[in-house]
XYZ file of C-alpha atoms in Angstrom:
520
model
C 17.868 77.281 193.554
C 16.377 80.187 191.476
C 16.771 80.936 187.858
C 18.481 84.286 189.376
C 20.996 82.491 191.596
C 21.812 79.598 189.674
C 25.147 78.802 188.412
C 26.514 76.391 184.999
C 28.292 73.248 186.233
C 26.978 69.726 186.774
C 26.339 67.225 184.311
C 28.692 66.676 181.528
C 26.564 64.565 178.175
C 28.089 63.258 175.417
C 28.555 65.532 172.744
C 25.285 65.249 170.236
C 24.315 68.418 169.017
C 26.245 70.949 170.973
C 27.642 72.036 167.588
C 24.163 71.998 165.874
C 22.853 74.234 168.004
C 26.103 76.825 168.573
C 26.275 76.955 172.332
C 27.999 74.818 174.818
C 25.821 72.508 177.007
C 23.585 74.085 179.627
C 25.457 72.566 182.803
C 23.373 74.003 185.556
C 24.442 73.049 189.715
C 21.660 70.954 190.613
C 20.394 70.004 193.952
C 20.915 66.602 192.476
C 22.120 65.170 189.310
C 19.283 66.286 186.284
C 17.850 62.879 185.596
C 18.924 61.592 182.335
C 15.293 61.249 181.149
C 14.732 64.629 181.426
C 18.096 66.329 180.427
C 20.272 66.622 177.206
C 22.470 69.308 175.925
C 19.358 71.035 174.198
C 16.976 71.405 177.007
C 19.505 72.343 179.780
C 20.265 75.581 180.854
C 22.041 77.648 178.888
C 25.595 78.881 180.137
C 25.756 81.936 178.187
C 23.021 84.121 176.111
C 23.599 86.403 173.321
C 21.404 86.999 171.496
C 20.742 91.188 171.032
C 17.801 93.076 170.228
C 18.153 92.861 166.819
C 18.245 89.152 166.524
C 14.894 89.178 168.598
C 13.494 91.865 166.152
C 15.047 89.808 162.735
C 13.254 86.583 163.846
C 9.828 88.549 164.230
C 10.993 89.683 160.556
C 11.090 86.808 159.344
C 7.737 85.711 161.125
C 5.856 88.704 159.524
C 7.366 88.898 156.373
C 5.614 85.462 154.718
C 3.744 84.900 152.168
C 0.715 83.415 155.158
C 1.387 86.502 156.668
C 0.577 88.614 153.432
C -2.299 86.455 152.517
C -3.630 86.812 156.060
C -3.575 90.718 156.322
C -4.830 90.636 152.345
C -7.839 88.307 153.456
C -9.442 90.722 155.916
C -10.635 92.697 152.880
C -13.017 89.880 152.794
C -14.194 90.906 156.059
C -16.238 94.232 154.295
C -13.473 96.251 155.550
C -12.383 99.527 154.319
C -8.122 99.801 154.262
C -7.893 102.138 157.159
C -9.742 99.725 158.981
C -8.127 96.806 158.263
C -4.656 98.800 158.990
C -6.448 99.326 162.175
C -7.124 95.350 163.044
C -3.833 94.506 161.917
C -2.297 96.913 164.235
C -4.325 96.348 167.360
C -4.019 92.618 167.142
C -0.096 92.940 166.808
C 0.122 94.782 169.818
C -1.799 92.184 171.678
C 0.821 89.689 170.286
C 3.510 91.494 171.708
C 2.331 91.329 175.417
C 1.332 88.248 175.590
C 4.941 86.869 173.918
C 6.028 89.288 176.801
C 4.344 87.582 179.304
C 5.635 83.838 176.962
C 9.398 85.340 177.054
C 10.106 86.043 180.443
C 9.956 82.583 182.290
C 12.260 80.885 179.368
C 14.855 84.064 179.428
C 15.319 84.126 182.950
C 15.755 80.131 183.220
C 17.189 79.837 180.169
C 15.427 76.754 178.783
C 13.000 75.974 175.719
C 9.144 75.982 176.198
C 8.360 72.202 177.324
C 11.350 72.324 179.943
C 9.547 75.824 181.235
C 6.195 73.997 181.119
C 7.392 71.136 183.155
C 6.719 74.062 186.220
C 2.852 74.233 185.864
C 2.230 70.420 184.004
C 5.447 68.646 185.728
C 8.062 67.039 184.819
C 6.167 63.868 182.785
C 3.116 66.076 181.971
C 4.623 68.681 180.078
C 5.224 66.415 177.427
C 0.885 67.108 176.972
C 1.124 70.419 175.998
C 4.387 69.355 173.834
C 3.088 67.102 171.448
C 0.088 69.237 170.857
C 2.083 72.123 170.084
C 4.882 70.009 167.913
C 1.955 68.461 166.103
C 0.144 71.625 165.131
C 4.118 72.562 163.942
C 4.426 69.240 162.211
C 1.246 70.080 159.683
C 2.210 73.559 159.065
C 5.701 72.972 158.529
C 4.082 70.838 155.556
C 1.601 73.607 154.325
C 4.352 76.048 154.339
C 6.984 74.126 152.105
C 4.173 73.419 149.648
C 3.118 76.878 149.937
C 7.059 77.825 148.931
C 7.014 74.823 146.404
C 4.196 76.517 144.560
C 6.637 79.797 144.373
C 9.479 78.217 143.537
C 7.358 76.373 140.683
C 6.702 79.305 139.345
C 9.884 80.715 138.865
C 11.039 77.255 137.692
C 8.449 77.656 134.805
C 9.891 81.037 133.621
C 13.416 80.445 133.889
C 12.641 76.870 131.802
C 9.481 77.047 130.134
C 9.810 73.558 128.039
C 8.872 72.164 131.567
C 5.651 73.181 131.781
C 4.170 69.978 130.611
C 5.691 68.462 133.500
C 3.397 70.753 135.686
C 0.325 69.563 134.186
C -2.412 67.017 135.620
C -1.026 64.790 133.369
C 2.467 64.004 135.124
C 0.636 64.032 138.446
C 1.158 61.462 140.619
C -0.785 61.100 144.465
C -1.319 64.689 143.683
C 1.139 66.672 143.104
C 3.168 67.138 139.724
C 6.298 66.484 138.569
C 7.550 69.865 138.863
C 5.802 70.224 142.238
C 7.450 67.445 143.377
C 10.781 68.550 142.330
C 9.799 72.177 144.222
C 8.863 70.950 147.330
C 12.013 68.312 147.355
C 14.551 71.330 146.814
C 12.686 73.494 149.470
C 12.208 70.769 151.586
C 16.146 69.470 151.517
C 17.591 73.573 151.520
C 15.271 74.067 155.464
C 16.686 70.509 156.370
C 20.265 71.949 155.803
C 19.570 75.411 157.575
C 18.338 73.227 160.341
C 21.162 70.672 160.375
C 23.941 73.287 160.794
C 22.464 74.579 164.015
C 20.757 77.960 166.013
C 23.930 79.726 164.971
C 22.869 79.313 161.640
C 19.278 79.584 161.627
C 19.662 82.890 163.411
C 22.502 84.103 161.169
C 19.780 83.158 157.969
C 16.726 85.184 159.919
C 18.566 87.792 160.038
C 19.209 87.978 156.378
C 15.543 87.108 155.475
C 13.892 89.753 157.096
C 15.694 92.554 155.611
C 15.617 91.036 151.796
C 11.752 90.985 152.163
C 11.034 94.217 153.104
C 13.271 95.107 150.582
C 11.523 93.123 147.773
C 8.143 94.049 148.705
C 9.139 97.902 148.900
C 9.906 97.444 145.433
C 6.741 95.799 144.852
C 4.598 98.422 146.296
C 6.286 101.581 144.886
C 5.987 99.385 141.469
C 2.410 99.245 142.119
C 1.914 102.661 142.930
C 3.219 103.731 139.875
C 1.667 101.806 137.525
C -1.521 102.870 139.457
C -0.540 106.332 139.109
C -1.065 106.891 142.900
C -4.373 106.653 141.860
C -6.252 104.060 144.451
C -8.715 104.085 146.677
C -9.024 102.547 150.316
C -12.485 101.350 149.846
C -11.597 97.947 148.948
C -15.403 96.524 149.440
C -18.367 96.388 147.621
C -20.106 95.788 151.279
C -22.292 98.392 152.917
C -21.554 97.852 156.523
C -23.549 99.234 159.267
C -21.614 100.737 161.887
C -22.457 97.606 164.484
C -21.131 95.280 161.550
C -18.105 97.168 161.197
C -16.914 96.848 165.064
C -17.952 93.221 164.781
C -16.045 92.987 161.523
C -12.809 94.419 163.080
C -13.306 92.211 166.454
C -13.163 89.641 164.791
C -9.599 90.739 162.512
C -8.355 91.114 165.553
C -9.053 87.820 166.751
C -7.594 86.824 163.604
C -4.384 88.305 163.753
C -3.792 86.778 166.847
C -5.056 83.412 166.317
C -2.435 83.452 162.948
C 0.234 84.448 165.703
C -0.639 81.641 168.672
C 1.719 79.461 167.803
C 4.780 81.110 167.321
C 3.648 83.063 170.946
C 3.168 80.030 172.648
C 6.412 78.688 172.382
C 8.232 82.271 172.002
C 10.537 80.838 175.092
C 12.531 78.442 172.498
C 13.496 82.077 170.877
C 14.015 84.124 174.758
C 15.806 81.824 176.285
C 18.784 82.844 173.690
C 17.993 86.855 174.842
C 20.956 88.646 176.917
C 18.467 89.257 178.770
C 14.850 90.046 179.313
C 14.610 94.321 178.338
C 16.924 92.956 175.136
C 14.057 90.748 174.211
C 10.930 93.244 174.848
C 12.909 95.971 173.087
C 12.898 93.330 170.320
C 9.593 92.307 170.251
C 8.739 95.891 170.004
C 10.646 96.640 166.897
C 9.866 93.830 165.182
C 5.978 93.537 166.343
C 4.056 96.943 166.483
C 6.779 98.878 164.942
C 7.515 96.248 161.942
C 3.852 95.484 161.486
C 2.840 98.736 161.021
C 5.269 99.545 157.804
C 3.919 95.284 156.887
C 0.373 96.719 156.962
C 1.184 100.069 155.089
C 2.825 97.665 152.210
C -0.068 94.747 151.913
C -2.795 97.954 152.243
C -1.040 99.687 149.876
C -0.066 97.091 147.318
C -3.563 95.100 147.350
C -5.377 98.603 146.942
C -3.301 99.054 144.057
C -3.880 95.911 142.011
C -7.183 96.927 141.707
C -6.766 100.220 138.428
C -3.573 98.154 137.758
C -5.114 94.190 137.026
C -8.840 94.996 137.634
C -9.120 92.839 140.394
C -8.532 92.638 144.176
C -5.148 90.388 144.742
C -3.978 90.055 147.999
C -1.098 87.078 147.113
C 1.933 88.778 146.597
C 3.702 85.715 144.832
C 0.157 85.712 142.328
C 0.658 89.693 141.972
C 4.020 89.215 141.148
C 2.652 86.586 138.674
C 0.435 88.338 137.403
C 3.060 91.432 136.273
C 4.437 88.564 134.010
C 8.422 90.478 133.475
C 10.906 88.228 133.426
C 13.179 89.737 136.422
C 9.743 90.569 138.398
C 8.827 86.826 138.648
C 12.400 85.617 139.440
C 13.034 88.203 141.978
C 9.807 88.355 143.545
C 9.295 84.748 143.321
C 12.822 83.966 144.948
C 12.126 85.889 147.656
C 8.875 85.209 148.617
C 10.277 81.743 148.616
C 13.043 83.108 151.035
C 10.677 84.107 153.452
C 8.481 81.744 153.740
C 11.345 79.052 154.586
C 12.412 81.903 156.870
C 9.078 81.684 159.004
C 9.049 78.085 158.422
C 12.092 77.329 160.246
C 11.251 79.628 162.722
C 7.637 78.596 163.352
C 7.602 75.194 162.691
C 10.787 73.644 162.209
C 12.297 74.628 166.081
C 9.442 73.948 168.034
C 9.165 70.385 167.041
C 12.671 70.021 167.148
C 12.880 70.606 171.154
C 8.998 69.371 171.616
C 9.811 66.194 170.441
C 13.500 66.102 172.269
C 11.555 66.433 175.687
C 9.405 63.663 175.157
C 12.171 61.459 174.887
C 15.950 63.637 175.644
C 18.300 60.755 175.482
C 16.753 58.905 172.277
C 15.386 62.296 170.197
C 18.345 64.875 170.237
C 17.209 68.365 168.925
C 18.205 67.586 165.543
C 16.188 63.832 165.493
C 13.124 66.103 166.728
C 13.388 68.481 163.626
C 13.649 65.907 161.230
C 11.375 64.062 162.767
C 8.716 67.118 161.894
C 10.389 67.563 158.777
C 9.503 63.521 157.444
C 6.094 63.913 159.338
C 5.263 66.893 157.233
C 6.233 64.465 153.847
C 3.694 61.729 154.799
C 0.724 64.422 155.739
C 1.158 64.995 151.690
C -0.289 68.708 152.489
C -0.817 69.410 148.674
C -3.784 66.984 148.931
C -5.530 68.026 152.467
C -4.614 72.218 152.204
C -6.812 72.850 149.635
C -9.904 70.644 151.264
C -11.053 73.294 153.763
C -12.612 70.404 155.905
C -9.086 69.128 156.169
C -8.003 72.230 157.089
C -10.843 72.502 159.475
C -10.886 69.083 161.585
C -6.653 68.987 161.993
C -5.484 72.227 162.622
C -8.667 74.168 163.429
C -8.781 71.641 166.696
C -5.521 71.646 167.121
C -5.516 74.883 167.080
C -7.883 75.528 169.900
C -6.013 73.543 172.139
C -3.461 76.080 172.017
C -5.453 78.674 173.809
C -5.712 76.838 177.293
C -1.839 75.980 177.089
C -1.136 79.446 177.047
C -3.581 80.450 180.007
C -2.113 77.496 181.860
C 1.652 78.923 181.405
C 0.658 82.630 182.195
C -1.785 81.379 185.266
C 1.270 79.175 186.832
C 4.331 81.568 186.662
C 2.704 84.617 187.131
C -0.342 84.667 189.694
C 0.606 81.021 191.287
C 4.528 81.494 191.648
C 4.719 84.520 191.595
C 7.595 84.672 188.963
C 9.598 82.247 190.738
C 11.296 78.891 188.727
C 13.558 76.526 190.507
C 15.344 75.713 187.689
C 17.198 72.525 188.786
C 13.866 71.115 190.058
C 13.211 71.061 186.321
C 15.173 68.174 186.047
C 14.671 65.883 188.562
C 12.570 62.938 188.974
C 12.531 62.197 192.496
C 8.790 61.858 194.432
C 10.016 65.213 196.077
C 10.971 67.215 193.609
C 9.299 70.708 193.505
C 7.519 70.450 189.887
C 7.255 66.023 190.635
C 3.511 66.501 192.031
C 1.899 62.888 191.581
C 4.036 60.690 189.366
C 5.089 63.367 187.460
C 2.100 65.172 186.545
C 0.541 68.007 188.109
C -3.566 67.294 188.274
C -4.703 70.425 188.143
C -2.514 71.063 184.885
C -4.339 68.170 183.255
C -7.716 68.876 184.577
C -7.223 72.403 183.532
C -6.234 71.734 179.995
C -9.090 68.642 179.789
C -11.630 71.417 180.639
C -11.177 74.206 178.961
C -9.878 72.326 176.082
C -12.905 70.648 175.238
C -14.616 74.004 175.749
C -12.882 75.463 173.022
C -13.107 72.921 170.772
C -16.582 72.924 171.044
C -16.416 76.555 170.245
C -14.960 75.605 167.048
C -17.174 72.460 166.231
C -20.332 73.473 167.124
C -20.703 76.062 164.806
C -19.044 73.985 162.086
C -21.751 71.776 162.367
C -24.411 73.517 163.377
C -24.421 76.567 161.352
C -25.557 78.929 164.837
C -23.050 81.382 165.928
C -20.616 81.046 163.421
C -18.347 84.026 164.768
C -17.590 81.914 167.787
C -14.341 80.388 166.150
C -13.271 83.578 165.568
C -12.649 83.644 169.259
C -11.727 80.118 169.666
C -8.175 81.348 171.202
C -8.821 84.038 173.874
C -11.601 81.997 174.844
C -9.695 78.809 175.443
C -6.970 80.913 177.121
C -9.683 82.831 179.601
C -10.921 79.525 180.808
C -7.526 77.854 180.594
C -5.955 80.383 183.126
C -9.232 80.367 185.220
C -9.821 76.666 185.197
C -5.731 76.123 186.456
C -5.981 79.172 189.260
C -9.332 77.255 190.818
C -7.845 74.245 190.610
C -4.317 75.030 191.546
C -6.103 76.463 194.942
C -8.328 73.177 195.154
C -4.901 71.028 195.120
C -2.512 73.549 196.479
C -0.178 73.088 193.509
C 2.781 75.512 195.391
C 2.747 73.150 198.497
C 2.698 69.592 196.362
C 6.662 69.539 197.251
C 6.789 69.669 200.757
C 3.347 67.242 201.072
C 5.788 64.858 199.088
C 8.637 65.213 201.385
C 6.847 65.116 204.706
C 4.740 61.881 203.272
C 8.279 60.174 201.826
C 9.949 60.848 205.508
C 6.800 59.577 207.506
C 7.373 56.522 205.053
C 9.004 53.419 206.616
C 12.413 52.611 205.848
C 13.197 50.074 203.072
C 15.288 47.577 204.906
C-alpha cells in the first residue's frame, strides 16, 4: 500500500499521549497488524493534517529568530567580510536550506510520519534507530546549550528588575559552576519548555506562532533604535581585513557552508514538522516565506544593527541580548531581554526538544511515549551541565563537532533512498512490520548497505573534522564537514544499494521464506 492510497483504520493503542500531541492516533490499514515494537500513537500515521502555510513559515520564525541565529550571522564579520557580503552568504546559504528541507519534507508529508519512522525505508525497520540516536543526541546537548544560553538572558533581566541579587551572581555563590542566580535562570527556563512540551504539538505550534512575530517585532525596534542613535550614520565595512579578491570568495564559501551547517539539524529531521503539512505545496510555500523570504529581512536587521553599534558603543557587537545590555535603560533590558529569552525557547523546542522526543520513542515505542522521549532530552541536557563544557571550545569541538558530521551522511542516505532508489515511492504499512518479508525488513531488520553507507562516509567526515583539529593542515576542511559527508553519504548508499539490490531485498525474503521447509 502507498502513502497515496492508504487509508486510517487498524490498530487501536491505549491512550498515552494522543492528547499531548493534539491529533488522534495514526490508525493506518496495514497489510498486517503494525508490530507493537514499532508502533505507538506518535509514530503512526497521521489521520488528518492541518497544519497551513503559515504554521510551516512561524516554525522557521521561530528557528531564525534566536539569539544562535543572531550570533551566527553576527560572527561572519569575523570572516573579513564586508556587510553586503555577508548579506550575500547569509542569503545564498538559506536558499540552499530550503531545498534540501524540500527534498527532507516530502517523504514525511506524504506518509505522514516523523523522521526515524521515514528512515526505517532506507536503514529498516531496527536500523533506523542508528541514524536516531545520533540525531536525538546531537538534540540532547544543544537543547542544554540553548537553555543556558536563555538562562544567561533571563539572568540579566533578573539583575535589573532586583539588583540586591547580584551578589548571588558572583563566583562566590557558585557551585559545580554555575551561580546561584544562574541556577535559578536555567531552572525557570528549563521547567516553562518542559510545560510547552507537556501540553502537546497543539501547543507548541500555537506558542511558535506567537514567537516568531514578537521577535521580529522586538528586534525592529532594536535596529531602528540603533539607527538613530547612529544617526544613520554607519558604514558596511565592518573589517579591518584587506582581503584579496581569491580570499574573499573563499571567505564567503565558507559562510555559506556555515549557514548551512548551523541549519543541518533542524533540516534533517524537518519531516517531524511536514508530516503535520495539509499537504506538500502548503509546506514549500512555507518554507519559502519563512526561509529566503524571512532571512533576508533577519539579515537586513543583524547587518544593520551590528554595523550600527559600532559610532553608537565603539565596538563591533554582534549579541543582541549584550547590545541590548549594553544600552543599559531600564525597559530596553526587560523587553529586549524577555524576548530574546522568548525566542530562544522558541527554537529550542523546535530544534531540540521534538526531535528527541520521537527519536527516542522509536527506539523503544511501547516503553518511551513521545512525551518520556522529550523529557528524557530535557534531564539529559541537566546532567551534560552545559555551563561548564560550552565555553571550553574543545568541548564544543570533540561532542558536537563529531556529532555533527555524522549528520551529513544521514541526510545523503535519506535523499539517495527515496528519491533516486524508490523513486518517491513509501509503503507506508511496511513501516511497521517486523516480519522476515516485510518490504523495509532486509536482514534482521537492518538494511546493509544503510549501515555500510553511513560507516563509510561517516568516518570520512569525521576525519574531515579531526584531522585538521589536530593537525593544523587544511583547516577550512571543517568548514565543509556537512556537504562533504552528505556527497559521499548519498554516493556510498546508491553503489551499495546497487551492490545489494536494496529494492528487491523483499521479494529475495519471500521467495527464500516459501522455499523454506515447513515447521511441523
Amino acid at each position: 500500500m502507498s502513502a497515496t492510497e492508504r487509508s486510517h483504520h487498524g490498530p487501536v493503542h491505549q491512550p498515552d499521549v494522543v492528547e499531548a500531541a493534539g491529533y488522534p492516533p495514526g490508525r493506518g490499514v496495514a497489510k498486517r497488524a503494525y508490530d507493537p515494537r514499532l508502533s505507538n500513537e506518535d509514530l503512526d500515521p497521521l489521520p488528518e493534517q492541518t497544519w497551513s502555510t503559515y504554521n510551516i513559515f512561524a516554525f522557521w520564525m521561530s528557528d531564525v529568530h534566536s539569539v544562535g541565529g543572531y550570533v551566527t550571522a553576527g560572527a561572519l564579520f569575523a570572516l573579513g567580510l564586508t556587510s553586503w557580503q555577508v548579506f550575500v552568504a547569509l542569503i545564498v546559504g538559506i536558499v540552499i536550506v530550503q531545498v534540501f528541507c524540500n527534498l527532507v519534507a516530502k517523504p514525511s508529508q506524504v506518509a505522514a510520519v516523523p523522521y526515524p519512522v521515514i528512515s526505517r525505508a532506507s536503514f529498516g525497520v531496527l536500523g533506523a534507530n542508528i541514524p536516531a540516536i545520533i540525531r536525538g543526541l546531537i538534540a540532547v546537548a544543544w537543547y542544554g546549550v540553548q537553555t543556558f544560553l536563555a538562562a544567561g538572558s533571563l539572568t540579566i533581566v533578573i539583575l535589573k528588575l532586583f539588583p540586591g541579587l547580584t551578589e548571588y551572581a558572583t563566583d562566590a555563590w557558585s557551585f559545580a559552576g554555575l551561580s546561584l542566580v544562574g541556577y535559578v535562570s536555567f531552572a525557570i527556563l528549563w521547567v516553562t519548555q518542559a510545560l510547552v512540551f507537556w501540553r502537546g504539538m497543539d501547543a507548541i505550534r500555537r506558542f511558535i506562532d506567537f514567537c516568531g512575530p514578537a521577535v521580529y517585532v522586538a528586534m525592529i525596534v532594536l535596529c531602528g533604535y540603533m539607527l538613530v542613535r547612529a544617526d544613520f550614520d554607519i558604514s558596511f565595512s565592518l573589517s579591518d581585513r584587506d582581503l584579496t579578491t581569491g580570499q574573499q570568495v573563499t571567505a564567503m564559501l565558507g559562510a555559506i557552508a556555515l549557514v548551512v551547517s548551523y541549519f543541518s539539524g533542524p533540516m534533517l529531521n524537518f519531516g517531524d514538522f511536514s508530516r503535520y503539512g495539509r499537504s506538500f505545496e502548503a509546506v514549500k510555500r512555507g518554507n519559502f516565506l519563512g526561509l529566503p523570504v524571512n532571512f533576508v529581512v533577519f539579515s537586513l536587521l543583524v547587518v544593520l544593527t551590528a554595523s550600527a553599534t559600532i559610532p553608537v558603543f565603539g565596538e563591533l557587537i554582534t549579541d543582541p541580548v549584550h547590545t541590548v545590555q549594553a544600552i543599559d535603560t531600564y525597559t530596553a533590558v526587560l523587553l529586549g531581554g524577555l524576548t530574546f529569552v522568548v525566542a530562544t525557547v522558541g527554537i529550542n523546542i523546535v530544534a531540540n526538544f521534538i526531535s528527541p522526543a520521537f527519536d527516542f520513542s522509536n527506539v523503544a515505542p511501547q516503553k518511551i511515549s513521545w512525551r518520556m522521549g522529550g523529557m528524557i532530552a530535557a534531564v539529559g541536557s541537566v546532567l551534560l551541565t552545559p555551563w561548564n563544557w560550552y565555553s571550553n571550545d574543545e568541548a564544543i569541538f570533540w561532542t558536537l563537532g563529531i556529532l555533527g558530521a555524522l549528520i551529513g551522511p544521514l541526510f545523503g542516505i535519506l535523499i539517495a533512498d527515496y528519491y533516486l532508489v524508490r523513486h518517491q515511492q513509501v509503503d507506508v504499512d511496511e513501516l511497521y512490520t517486523l516480519e522476515p518479508d516485510g518490504e523495509y525488513y532486509y536482514r534482521k531488520g537492518y538494511n546493509p548497505a544503510a549501515v555500510a553507507a553511513v560507516a563509510v562516509a561517516g568516518v570520512l567526515s569525521v576525519l574531515s573534522v579531526v584531522v585538521p583539529k589536530l593537525s593544523g593542515h587544511l583547516t577550512w576542511l571543517p568548514d565543509y564537514s556537512w556537504f562533504l559527508g552528505c556527497g559521499l553519504g548519498l554516493v556510498a548508499y546508491l553503489v551499495a544499494a546497487r551492490v545489494t539490490d536494496v529494492a528487491g531485498h523483499a521479494a529475495r525474503n519471500r521467495a527464500a521464506l516459501a522455499q523454506a521447509p515447513a515447521e511441523v
